[in-house]
């Protein structure tokens, strides 16, 4: 990293207010605005082609059937979109002045967006193989509002990214401080401390214990039906094959099914391993004084920087398999851009799978690195279990549920459907008991920890300076059992998929905790 | 501004129709969170809230009744002469409407009794819920901005709704309906005093 700038040397210089020597430089910098890299149009073009792919296939089918109107319409739409993109691209100018990032674009509809640097939650950098070939990268800037990045600079040359980084650093008020824009260059280790690294062996373990393969198959199946390929399959032949191989012998049938099942399972796991290798190859988590930085990716490289004070919520997930292997994964949440519908390479790595796989022994030290000063020792926390009658309540609920299943069963399959309830009951009761036992709540002097989940066990922690709203809720049923629910709301945007809803607590305890938390968030 | 009290009351009416009948009992029971509602330091909503909600409810019932009446009339005329089944349907509808009318009349005082709040330099606390009882605490420095809203009916009765926005996800918006206008404005001023500080860090 080129640390030629005077500002990069220490964070201490920022606290001394505005050094007068900076003034003339800033005035010089102010009028200078920058545009995107010339190759940007190529990436816009590719993005457009990608979004037009499915309509284009439909139009091609229509054209093959003799109607080329749709294809014409689509071509026209594509052309207009490209022109609009081109205009937007060549009019886009950005600069940093007065502690703000200013992005202007458009001719007819002008947009002038100002993003105060202190409000920036995180800046991510993405580089796919084509980006790398051209020596450029895509920059995404997120603040706490909304789901989409507030500014996407697609694309900048790496030199320009570096310049932007230094400019942000020079202009920053005390808020985000040193280098918030990541660099594609591997981290500068003497200056940045490495927190975590994944070698291929870890990634293979991750692929084996995650269910990613199944997700990939589901996506493939979705695409299969999307393009209506299933109608082109020769089901008759498949049936003949099955008939030929389906033997009269039951034992052989069992063996064949078992082998088939194992084969499918194996393929799913192997797919998962491939996915993990692609996404997390070369994974490295580092930190400088105040930012967390992740680098990962085999072909599409992602680099994300999250200012450590912006971490709202940390969640440790442990699936059944992960517990067997004594591993965990850690997700973090910031206030920015969590509610995005589709998960792409960038959001995958920077939030959901922030630390995709960690040895149990490393969880404690890593938690301390994610949140400064956090001494994380799960066993030492003063965990509080649910109300002693919680299990009884949940079991009663599952009995009622199984009765409901019996009734539904009767409606659909008279009269044998009545057995649906009794068949499901043991499973429901087992789950109810385990769930009640899994619920744990703890308060320390820095924050709140909460654990829940039977198969996928989630342990989440948030801090008093991050809690937005706290409330305690009592339903009519809670009232009957003298229980209450304590809920903690933060600005965390959602990818950890865990909410602090400590249900089934003793009412007095929930009340006392509510009062205590209300006081603690004020101080 | 776009909060007609009319729609508001209908939406609260929907989930709990007939069950409201049995809950005339508002005396604090022996459990803990309910006891909080009896705290003498807590403030009640403006008593005019009851009247506003009732009027809104009546208007809603009248509109629904009128529409039902017109539809029924058309149906009867189309199938003249009416049979016994038709009479039964009409009777059922009238009973339903009457029950609904009684509910919109009886519910507002109960809701009024089970809503309390406390506002201070520290923040806003809302105690609310007839069946689902909750206490929400919003620290003042977590408040991003506040709205004071008024529908046409509320304007007539001099009431307002205070809406507090936070950076939270589930409680991104917390509403307190049925304050008198002056009180709502005073609360807004009290709660916004610190606005230059950042809510999310």
PDB file of C-alpha atoms in Angstrom, chain A residues 238-508:
ATOM      1  CA  UNK A 238     -36.921 -42.547 -17.620  1.00  0.00           C
ATOM      2  CA  UNK A 239     -39.839 -44.741 -16.691  1.00  0.00           C
ATOM      3  CA  UNK A 240     -38.552 -47.585 -18.853  1.00  0.00           C
ATOM      4  CA  UNK A 241     -35.135 -47.324 -17.234  1.00  0.00           C
ATOM      5  CA  UNK A 242     -36.664 -47.465 -13.773  1.00  0.00           C
ATOM      6  CA  UNK A 243     -38.817 -50.432 -14.749  1.00  0.00           C
ATOM      7  CA  UNK A 244     -35.838 -52.274 -16.156  1.00  0.00           C
ATOM      8  CA  UNK A 245     -33.780 -51.714 -13.046  1.00  0.00           C
ATOM      9  CA  UNK A 246     -36.525 -51.922 -10.467  1.00  0.00           C
ATOM     10  CA  UNK A 247     -36.159 -55.479  -9.453  1.00  0.00           C
ATOM     11  CA  UNK A 248     -38.715 -57.794  -7.964  1.00  0.00           C
ATOM     12  CA  UNK A 249     -36.264 -58.376  -5.169  1.00  0.00           C
ATOM     13  CA  UNK A 250     -36.890 -56.032  -2.252  1.00  0.00           C
ATOM     14  CA  UNK A 251     -33.404 -56.329  -0.842  1.00  0.00           C
ATOM     15  CA  UNK A 252     -31.831 -55.144  -4.078  1.00  0.00           C
ATOM     16  CA  UNK A 253     -34.311 -52.279  -4.236  1.00  0.00           C
ATOM     17  CA  UNK A 254     -33.347 -51.176  -0.753  1.00  0.00           C
ATOM     18  CA  UNK A 255     -29.636 -51.339  -1.546  1.00  0.00           C
ATOM     19  CA  UNK A 256     -30.079 -49.432  -4.819  1.00  0.00           C
ATOM     20  CA  UNK A 257     -32.140 -46.692  -3.132  1.00  0.00           C
ATOM     21  CA  UNK A 258     -29.641 -46.428  -0.319  1.00  0.00           C
ATOM     22  CA  UNK A 259     -26.715 -46.108  -2.728  1.00  0.00           C
ATOM     23  CA  UNK A 260     -28.613 -43.549  -4.790  1.00  0.00           C
ATOM     24  CA  UNK A 261     -29.377 -41.535  -1.670  1.00  0.00           C
ATOM     25  CA  UNK A 262     -25.766 -41.650  -0.552  1.00  0.00           C
ATOM     26  CA  UNK A 263     -24.656 -40.626  -4.021  1.00  0.00           C
ATOM     27  CA  UNK A 264     -26.941 -37.612  -4.030  1.00  0.00           C
ATOM     28  CA  UNK A 265     -25.736 -36.645  -0.565  1.00  0.00           C
ATOM     29  CA  UNK A 266     -22.127 -36.937  -1.662  1.00  0.00           C
ATOM     30  CA  UNK A 267     -22.729 -34.829  -4.759  1.00  0.00           C
ATOM     31  CA  UNK A 268     -24.424 -32.156  -2.657  1.00  0.00           C
ATOM     32  CA  UNK A 269     -21.488 -32.032  -0.263  1.00  0.00           C
ATOM     33  CA  UNK A 270     -18.974 -31.871  -3.113  1.00  0.00           C
ATOM     34  CA  UNK A 271     -20.912 -29.016  -4.679  1.00  0.00           C
ATOM     35  CA  UNK A 272     -20.852 -27.251  -1.326  1.00  0.00           C
ATOM     36  CA  UNK A 273     -17.101 -27.664  -1.149  1.00  0.00           C
ATOM     37  CA  UNK A 274     -16.714 -26.167  -4.628  1.00  0.00           C
ATOM     38  CA  UNK A 275     -18.898 -23.213  -3.731  1.00  0.00           C
ATOM     39  CA  UNK A 276     -16.916 -22.539  -0.579  1.00  0.00           C
ATOM     40  CA  UNK A 277     -13.612 -22.783  -2.416  1.00  0.00           C
ATOM     41  CA  UNK A 278     -14.803 -20.327  -5.077  1.00  0.00           C
ATOM     42  CA  UNK A 279     -16.143 -17.802  -2.613  1.00  0.00           C
ATOM     43  CA  UNK A 280     -13.682 -17.975   0.228  1.00  0.00           C
ATOM     44  CA  UNK A 281     -10.403 -18.882  -1.446  1.00  0.00           C
ATOM     45  CA  UNK A 282      -7.659 -16.897   0.198  1.00  0.00           C
ATOM     46  CA  UNK A 283      -9.948 -15.649   2.944  1.00  0.00           C
ATOM     47  CA  UNK A 284      -8.226 -13.252   5.242  1.00  0.00           C
ATOM     48  CA  UNK A 285      -9.631 -11.077   8.011  1.00  0.00           C
ATOM     49  CA  UNK A 286      -7.415  -8.284   9.188  1.00  0.00           C
ATOM     50  CA  UNK A 287      -7.741  -5.185  11.254  1.00  0.00           C
ATOM     51  CA  UNK A 288      -5.965  -1.911  11.614  1.00  0.00           C
ATOM     52  CA  UNK A 289      -6.799   0.373  14.473  1.00  0.00           C
ATOM     53  CA  UNK A 290     -10.483   0.723  13.810  1.00  0.00           C
ATOM     54  CA  UNK A 291     -11.541  -1.144  10.691  1.00  0.00           C
ATOM     55  CA  UNK A 292     -12.196  -4.772   9.995  1.00  0.00           C
ATOM     56  CA  UNK A 293     -11.210  -5.902   6.534  1.00  0.00           C
ATOM     57  CA  UNK A 294     -12.066  -9.079   4.671  1.00  0.00           C
ATOM     58  CA  UNK A 295     -10.468 -10.326   1.466  1.00  0.00           C
ATOM     59  CA  UNK A 296     -11.764 -13.420  -0.253  1.00  0.00           C
ATOM     60  CA  UNK A 297     -12.633 -14.991  -3.575  1.00  0.00           C
ATOM     61  CA  UNK A 298     -11.070 -17.156  -6.222  1.00  0.00           C
ATOM     62  CA  UNK A 299     -12.273 -15.528  -9.435  1.00  0.00           C
ATOM     63  CA  UNK A 300     -14.472 -12.730  -8.159  1.00  0.00           C
ATOM     64  CA  UNK A 301     -12.529 -11.085  -5.408  1.00  0.00           C
ATOM     65  CA  UNK A 302     -14.284  -9.178  -2.719  1.00  0.00           C
ATOM     66  CA  UNK A 303     -12.770  -6.802  -0.271  1.00  0.00           C
ATOM     67  CA  UNK A 304     -14.939  -5.306   2.418  1.00  0.00           C
ATOM     68  CA  UNK A 305     -14.106  -2.831   5.103  1.00  0.00           C
ATOM     69  CA  UNK A 306     -16.299  -2.324   8.112  1.00  0.00           C
ATOM     70  CA  UNK A 307     -15.423   0.302  10.692  1.00  0.00           C
ATOM     71  CA  UNK A 308     -15.327  -1.630  13.920  1.00  0.00           C
ATOM     72  CA  UNK A 309     -17.456   0.855  15.892  1.00  0.00           C
ATOM     73  CA  UNK A 310     -20.234   0.272  13.351  1.00  0.00           C
ATOM     74  CA  UNK A 311     -20.748  -3.363  14.244  1.00  0.00           C
ATOM     75  CA  UNK A 312     -24.247  -3.465  15.723  1.00  0.00           C
ATOM     76  CA  UNK A 313     -24.775  -7.099  16.396  1.00  0.00           C
ATOM     77  CA  UNK A 314     -22.655 -10.243  16.388  1.00  0.00           C
ATOM     78  CA  UNK A 315     -24.175 -13.651  15.953  1.00  0.00           C
ATOM     79  CA  UNK A 316     -22.513 -17.033  16.351  1.00  0.00           C
ATOM     80  CA  UNK A 317     -24.211 -19.852  14.474  1.00  0.00           C
ATOM     81  CA  UNK A 318     -23.609 -23.517  15.189  1.00  0.00           C
ATOM     82  CA  UNK A 319     -25.371 -26.161  13.150  1.00  0.00           C
ATOM     83  CA  UNK A 320     -25.527 -29.786  14.286  1.00  0.00           C
ATOM     84  CA  UNK A 321     -22.659 -30.734  11.984  1.00  0.00           C
ATOM     85  CA  UNK A 322     -20.627 -27.725  13.055  1.00  0.00           C
ATOM     86  CA  UNK A 323     -21.067 -28.761  16.687  1.00  0.00           C
ATOM     87  CA  UNK A 324     -19.820 -32.245  15.856  1.00  0.00           C
ATOM     88  CA  UNK A 325     -16.735 -30.780  14.245  1.00  0.00           C
ATOM     89  CA  UNK A 326     -16.434 -28.241  17.051  1.00  0.00           C
ATOM     90  CA  UNK A 327     -16.727 -25.327  14.627  1.00  0.00           C
ATOM     91  CA  UNK A 328     -18.850 -22.183  14.477  1.00  0.00           C
ATOM     92  CA  UNK A 329     -19.561 -19.372  12.058  1.00  0.00           C
ATOM     93  CA  UNK A 330     -19.837 -15.722  12.997  1.00  0.00           C
ATOM     94  CA  UNK A 331     -21.992 -13.139  11.293  1.00  0.00           C
ATOM     95  CA  UNK A 332     -21.914  -9.451  11.970  1.00  0.00           C
ATOM     96  CA  UNK A 333     -24.479  -6.804  11.292  1.00  0.00           C
ATOM     97  CA  UNK A 334     -24.065  -3.160  10.511  1.00  0.00           C
ATOM     98  CA  UNK A 335     -26.892  -0.713   9.996  1.00  0.00           C
ATOM     99  CA  UNK A 336     -26.353  -0.578   6.250  1.00  0.00           C
ATOM    100  CA  UNK A 337     -27.802  -2.517   3.367  1.00  0.00           C
ATOM    101  CA  UNK A 338     -28.961  -5.720   5.000  1.00  0.00           C
ATOM    102  CA  UNK A 339     -32.465  -6.051   3.650  1.00  0.00           C
ATOM    103  CA  UNK A 340     -31.280  -6.602   0.118  1.00  0.00           C
ATOM    104  CA  UNK A 341     -33.277  -9.259  -1.667  1.00  0.00           C
ATOM    105  CA  UNK A 342     -30.618 -11.206  -3.481  1.00  0.00           C
ATOM    106  CA  UNK A 343     -27.384 -12.065  -1.947  1.00  0.00           C
ATOM    107  CA  UNK A 344     -24.400 -11.398  -4.189  1.00  0.00           C
ATOM    108  CA  UNK A 345     -20.746 -12.168  -3.749  1.00  0.00           C
ATOM    109  CA  UNK A 346     -20.170  -8.965  -1.864  1.00  0.00           C
ATOM    110  CA  UNK A 347     -22.974  -9.139   0.670  1.00  0.00           C
ATOM    111  CA  UNK A 348     -22.324 -12.835   1.149  1.00  0.00           C
ATOM    112  CA  UNK A 349     -18.851 -12.289   2.382  1.00  0.00           C
ATOM    113  CA  UNK A 350     -19.101  -8.988   4.113  1.00  0.00           C
ATOM    114  CA  UNK A 351     -22.104  -9.828   6.305  1.00  0.00           C
ATOM    115  CA  UNK A 352     -23.663 -13.235   6.191  1.00  0.00           C
ATOM    116  CA  UNK A 353     -20.522 -15.248   6.175  1.00  0.00           C
ATOM    117  CA  UNK A 354     -18.267 -12.788   7.797  1.00  0.00           C
ATOM    118  CA  UNK A 355     -16.324 -15.535   9.538  1.00  0.00           C
ATOM    119  CA  UNK A 356     -17.617 -18.613   7.734  1.00  0.00           C
ATOM    120  CA  UNK A 357     -15.815 -21.169   9.841  1.00  0.00           C
ATOM    121  CA  UNK A 358     -13.987 -20.811  13.106  1.00  0.00           C
ATOM    122  CA  UNK A 359     -12.671 -23.332  15.580  1.00  0.00           C
ATOM    123  CA  UNK A 360     -14.514 -23.185  18.886  1.00  0.00           C
ATOM    124  CA  UNK A 361     -11.274 -22.287  20.646  1.00  0.00           C
ATOM    125  CA  UNK A 362     -10.832 -19.236  18.389  1.00  0.00           C
ATOM    126  CA  UNK A 363     -14.313 -17.821  18.914  1.00  0.00           C
ATOM    127  CA  UNK A 364     -13.467 -15.963  22.110  1.00  0.00           C
ATOM    128  CA  UNK A 365     -10.389 -14.076  20.840  1.00  0.00           C
ATOM    129  CA  UNK A 366     -12.123 -13.258  17.544  1.00  0.00           C
ATOM    130  CA  UNK A 367     -15.152 -11.822  19.312  1.00  0.00           C
ATOM    131  CA  UNK A 368     -12.779  -9.608  21.246  1.00  0.00           C
ATOM    132  CA  UNK A 369     -11.371  -8.389  17.954  1.00  0.00           C
ATOM    133  CA  UNK A 370     -14.772  -7.715  16.379  1.00  0.00           C
ATOM    134  CA  UNK A 371     -15.824  -5.560  19.274  1.00  0.00           C
ATOM    135  CA  UNK A 372     -13.080  -3.754  21.044  1.00  0.00           C
ATOM    136  CA  UNK A 373     -12.759  -4.715  24.653  1.00  0.00           C
ATOM    137  CA  UNK A 374     -15.240  -7.561  24.518  1.00  0.00           C
ATOM    138  CA  UNK A 375     -14.056 -10.429  26.678  1.00  0.00           C
ATOM    139  CA  UNK A 376     -16.188 -13.212  25.285  1.00  0.00           C
ATOM    140  CA  UNK A 377     -16.490 -16.330  27.333  1.00  0.00           C
ATOM    141  CA  UNK A 378     -19.827 -17.959  26.748  1.00  0.00           C
ATOM    142  CA  UNK A 379     -19.579 -20.330  29.647  1.00  0.00           C
ATOM    143  CA  UNK A 380     -18.756 -17.589  32.108  1.00  0.00           C
ATOM    144  CA  UNK A 381     -21.823 -15.507  31.248  1.00  0.00           C
ATOM    145  CA  UNK A 382     -24.605 -15.420  33.790  1.00  0.00           C
ATOM    146  CA  UNK A 383     -27.041 -17.298  31.586  1.00  0.00           C
ATOM    147  CA  UNK A 384     -30.612 -17.185  32.665  1.00  0.00           C
ATOM    148  CA  UNK A 385     -32.967 -19.944  31.594  1.00  0.00           C
ATOM    149  CA  UNK A 386     -36.653 -19.676  30.887  1.00  0.00           C
ATOM    150  CA  UNK A 387     -39.473 -19.975  33.399  1.00  0.00           C
ATOM    151  CA  UNK A 388     -39.531 -23.448  34.999  1.00  0.00           C
ATOM    152  CA  UNK A 389     -42.964 -24.054  33.508  1.00  0.00           C
ATOM    153  CA  UNK A 390     -41.892 -23.100  29.983  1.00  0.00           C
ATOM    154  CA  UNK A 391     -41.383 -26.710  28.925  1.00  0.00           C
ATOM    155  CA  UNK A 392     -44.821 -27.656  30.209  1.00  0.00           C
ATOM    156  CA  UNK A 393     -46.345 -24.758  28.313  1.00  0.00           C
ATOM    157  CA  UNK A 394     -44.626 -25.598  25.050  1.00  0.00           C
ATOM    158  CA  UNK A 395     -45.452 -29.307  25.380  1.00  0.00           C
ATOM    159  CA  UNK A 396     -49.087 -28.435  25.944  1.00  0.00           C
ATOM    160  CA  UNK A 397     -48.940 -26.267  22.859  1.00  0.00           C
ATOM    161  CA  UNK A 398     -47.511 -29.102  20.765  1.00  0.00           C
ATOM    162  CA  UNK A 399     -50.248 -31.455  21.994  1.00  0.00           C
ATOM    163  CA  UNK A 400     -52.842 -28.947  20.815  1.00  0.00           C
ATOM    164  CA  UNK A 401     -50.952 -28.581  17.560  1.00  0.00           C
ATOM    165  CA  UNK A 402     -50.966 -32.317  16.989  1.00  0.00           C
ATOM    166  CA  UNK A 403     -54.735 -32.364  17.590  1.00  0.00           C
ATOM    167  CA  UNK A 404     -55.055 -29.704  14.929  1.00  0.00           C
ATOM    168  CA  UNK A 405     -52.996 -31.873  12.586  1.00  0.00           C
ATOM    169  CA  UNK A 406     -55.358 -34.767  13.293  1.00  0.00           C
ATOM    170  CA  UNK A 407     -58.341 -32.627  12.365  1.00  0.00           C
ATOM    171  CA  UNK A 408     -56.676 -31.495   9.145  1.00  0.00           C
ATOM    172  CA  UNK A 409     -55.750 -35.116   8.455  1.00  0.00           C
ATOM    173  CA  UNK A 410     -59.368 -36.163   8.918  1.00  0.00           C
ATOM    174  CA  UNK A 411     -60.531 -33.585   6.414  1.00  0.00           C
ATOM    175  CA  UNK A 412     -58.100 -34.761   3.754  1.00  0.00           C
ATOM    176  CA  UNK A 413     -58.019 -38.477   4.392  1.00  0.00           C
ATOM    177  CA  UNK A 414     -61.011 -39.884   6.189  1.00  0.00           C
ATOM    178  CA  UNK A 415     -60.693 -41.667   8.586  1.00  0.00           C
ATOM    179  CA  UNK A 416     -56.983 -42.580   8.719  1.00  0.00           C
ATOM    180  CA  UNK A 417     -55.863 -38.966   8.702  1.00  0.00           C
ATOM    181  CA  UNK A 418     -56.567 -38.898  12.431  1.00  0.00           C
ATOM    182  CA  UNK A 419     -53.216 -40.618  12.931  1.00  0.00           C
ATOM    183  CA  UNK A 420     -51.340 -37.580  11.585  1.00  0.00           C
ATOM    184  CA  UNK A 421     -51.414 -36.009  15.057  1.00  0.00           C
ATOM    185  CA  UNK A 422     -50.172 -39.000  17.081  1.00  0.00           C
ATOM    186  CA  UNK A 423     -47.447 -39.640  14.504  1.00  0.00           C
ATOM    187  CA  UNK A 424     -46.189 -36.059  14.656  1.00  0.00           C
ATOM    188  CA  UNK A 425     -46.603 -35.689  18.416  1.00  0.00           C
ATOM    189  CA  UNK A 426     -43.302 -37.251  19.585  1.00  0.00           C
ATOM    190  CA  UNK A 427     -41.343 -35.012  17.213  1.00  0.00           C
ATOM    191  CA  UNK A 428     -43.245 -31.915  18.292  1.00  0.00           C
ATOM    192  CA  UNK A 429     -42.802 -32.690  21.977  1.00  0.00           C
ATOM    193  CA  UNK A 430     -39.115 -33.405  21.475  1.00  0.00           C
ATOM    194  CA  UNK A 431     -38.678 -30.093  19.666  1.00  0.00           C
ATOM    195  CA  UNK A 432     -40.671 -28.193  22.289  1.00  0.00           C
ATOM    196  CA  UNK A 433     -38.545 -29.584  25.105  1.00  0.00           C
ATOM    197  CA  UNK A 434     -35.290 -28.935  23.333  1.00  0.00           C
ATOM    198  CA  UNK A 435     -36.359 -25.466  22.272  1.00  0.00           C
ATOM    199  CA  UNK A 436     -37.340 -24.414  25.779  1.00  0.00           C
ATOM    200  CA  UNK A 437     -34.053 -25.793  27.038  1.00  0.00           C
ATOM    201  CA  UNK A 438     -32.100 -23.956  24.338  1.00  0.00           C
ATOM    202  CA  UNK A 439     -33.396 -20.498  25.273  1.00  0.00           C
ATOM    203  CA  UNK A 440     -30.832 -18.555  27.251  1.00  0.00           C
ATOM    204  CA  UNK A 441     -30.517 -14.931  28.141  1.00  0.00           C
ATOM    205  CA  UNK A 442     -27.635 -13.099  29.758  1.00  0.00           C
ATOM    206  CA  UNK A 443     -26.723  -9.554  30.596  1.00  0.00           C
ATOM    207  CA  UNK A 444     -23.166  -8.472  31.213  1.00  0.00           C
ATOM    208  CA  UNK A 445     -21.844  -5.017  31.942  1.00  0.00           C
ATOM    209  CA  UNK A 446     -21.418  -4.268  28.225  1.00  0.00           C
ATOM    210  CA  UNK A 447     -24.377  -5.854  26.544  1.00  0.00           C
ATOM    211  CA  UNK A 448     -26.974  -8.543  26.108  1.00  0.00           C
ATOM    212  CA  UNK A 449     -26.452 -12.105  24.922  1.00  0.00           C
ATOM    213  CA  UNK A 450     -29.212 -14.376  23.742  1.00  0.00           C
ATOM    214  CA  UNK A 451     -29.216 -17.959  22.569  1.00  0.00           C
ATOM    215  CA  UNK A 452     -31.899 -20.007  20.882  1.00  0.00           C
ATOM    216  CA  UNK A 453     -32.369 -22.815  18.415  1.00  0.00           C
ATOM    217  CA  UNK A 454     -32.455 -26.588  18.502  1.00  0.00           C
ATOM    218  CA  UNK A 455     -30.778 -27.783  15.317  1.00  0.00           C
ATOM    219  CA  UNK A 456     -29.183 -24.496  14.309  1.00  0.00           C
ATOM    220  CA  UNK A 457     -28.085 -22.919  17.546  1.00  0.00           C
ATOM    221  CA  UNK A 458     -27.683 -19.148  17.364  1.00  0.00           C
ATOM    222  CA  UNK A 459     -25.992 -17.066  20.005  1.00  0.00           C
ATOM    223  CA  UNK A 460     -26.210 -13.343  19.482  1.00  0.00           C
ATOM    224  CA  UNK A 461     -24.786 -10.417  21.310  1.00  0.00           C
ATOM    225  CA  UNK A 462     -25.454  -6.704  21.138  1.00  0.00           C
ATOM    226  CA  UNK A 463     -24.258  -3.819  23.227  1.00  0.00           C
ATOM    227  CA  UNK A 464     -25.884  -1.117  25.297  1.00  0.00           C
ATOM    228  CA  UNK A 465     -24.565   1.610  23.013  1.00  0.00           C
ATOM    229  CA  UNK A 466     -26.218  -0.142  20.040  1.00  0.00           C
ATOM    230  CA  UNK A 467     -29.657  -0.819  21.503  1.00  0.00           C
ATOM    231  CA  UNK A 468     -32.297   1.385  19.932  1.00  0.00           C
ATOM    232  CA  UNK A 469     -35.506   0.315  21.627  1.00  0.00           C
ATOM    233  CA  UNK A 470     -36.264  -2.161  24.378  1.00  0.00           C
ATOM    234  CA  UNK A 471     -39.689  -3.507  25.216  1.00  0.00           C
ATOM    235  CA  UNK A 472     -41.332  -6.129  27.339  1.00  0.00           C
ATOM    236  CA  UNK A 473     -44.436  -7.912  26.129  1.00  0.00           C
ATOM    237  CA  UNK A 474     -47.002 -10.063  27.858  1.00  0.00           C
ATOM    238  CA  UNK A 475     -49.599 -11.969  25.870  1.00  0.00           C
ATOM    239  CA  UNK A 476     -52.764 -13.297  27.529  1.00  0.00           C
ATOM    240  CA  UNK A 477     -51.112 -16.726  27.651  1.00  0.00           C
ATOM    241  CA  UNK A 478     -47.979 -15.232  29.159  1.00  0.00           C
ATOM    242  CA  UNK A 479     -50.168 -13.681  31.807  1.00  0.00           C
ATOM    243  CA  UNK A 480     -51.690 -17.014  32.673  1.00  0.00           C
ATOM    244  CA  UNK A 481     -48.286 -18.605  33.082  1.00  0.00           C
ATOM    245  CA  UNK A 482     -46.745 -15.512  34.701  1.00  0.00           C
ATOM    246  CA  UNK A 483     -44.235 -15.168  31.888  1.00  0.00           C
ATOM    247  CA  UNK A 484     -43.126 -12.304  29.675  1.00  0.00           C
ATOM    248  CA  UNK A 485     -41.030 -11.626  26.621  1.00  0.00           C
ATOM    249  CA  UNK A 486     -38.143  -9.199  26.512  1.00  0.00           C
ATOM    250  CA  UNK A 487     -37.254  -7.766  23.106  1.00  0.00           C
ATOM    251  CA  UNK A 488     -34.192  -5.786  22.145  1.00  0.00           C
ATOM    252  CA  UNK A 489     -34.163  -3.829  18.904  1.00  0.00           C
ATOM    253  CA  UNK A 490     -30.991  -2.576  17.240  1.00  0.00           C
ATOM    254  CA  UNK A 491     -30.268  -0.915  13.921  1.00  0.00           C
ATOM    255  CA  UNK A 492     -28.843  -4.203  12.640  1.00  0.00           C
ATOM    256  CA  UNK A 493     -30.166  -4.826   9.202  1.00  0.00           C
ATOM    257  CA  UNK A 494     -30.921  -8.528   9.285  1.00  0.00           C
ATOM    258  CA  UNK A 495     -28.465 -10.960   7.699  1.00  0.00           C
ATOM    259  CA  UNK A 496     -27.689 -12.647  11.005  1.00  0.00           C
ATOM    260  CA  UNK A 497     -31.254 -13.955  10.956  1.00  0.00           C
ATOM    261  CA  UNK A 498     -31.597 -13.794  14.682  1.00  0.00           C
ATOM    262  CA  UNK A 499     -33.623 -11.434  16.803  1.00  0.00           C
ATOM    263  CA  UNK A 500     -33.276 -10.930  20.509  1.00  0.00           C
ATOM    264  CA  UNK A 501     -36.762 -11.977  21.564  1.00  0.00           C
ATOM    265  CA  UNK A 502     -36.190 -13.564  24.941  1.00  0.00           C
ATOM    266  CA  UNK A 503     -39.510 -15.319  25.362  1.00  0.00           C
ATOM    267  CA  UNK A 504     -40.901 -17.427  28.194  1.00  0.00           C
ATOM    268  CA  UNK A 505     -38.972 -15.550  30.862  1.00  0.00           C
ATOM    269  CA  UNK A 506     -40.344 -15.233  34.352  1.00  0.00           C
ATOM    270  CA  UNK A 507     -42.410 -12.062  34.431  1.00  0.00           C
ATOM    271  CA  UNK A 508     -40.583 -10.560  37.423  1.00  0.00           C
TER     272      UNK A 508
END
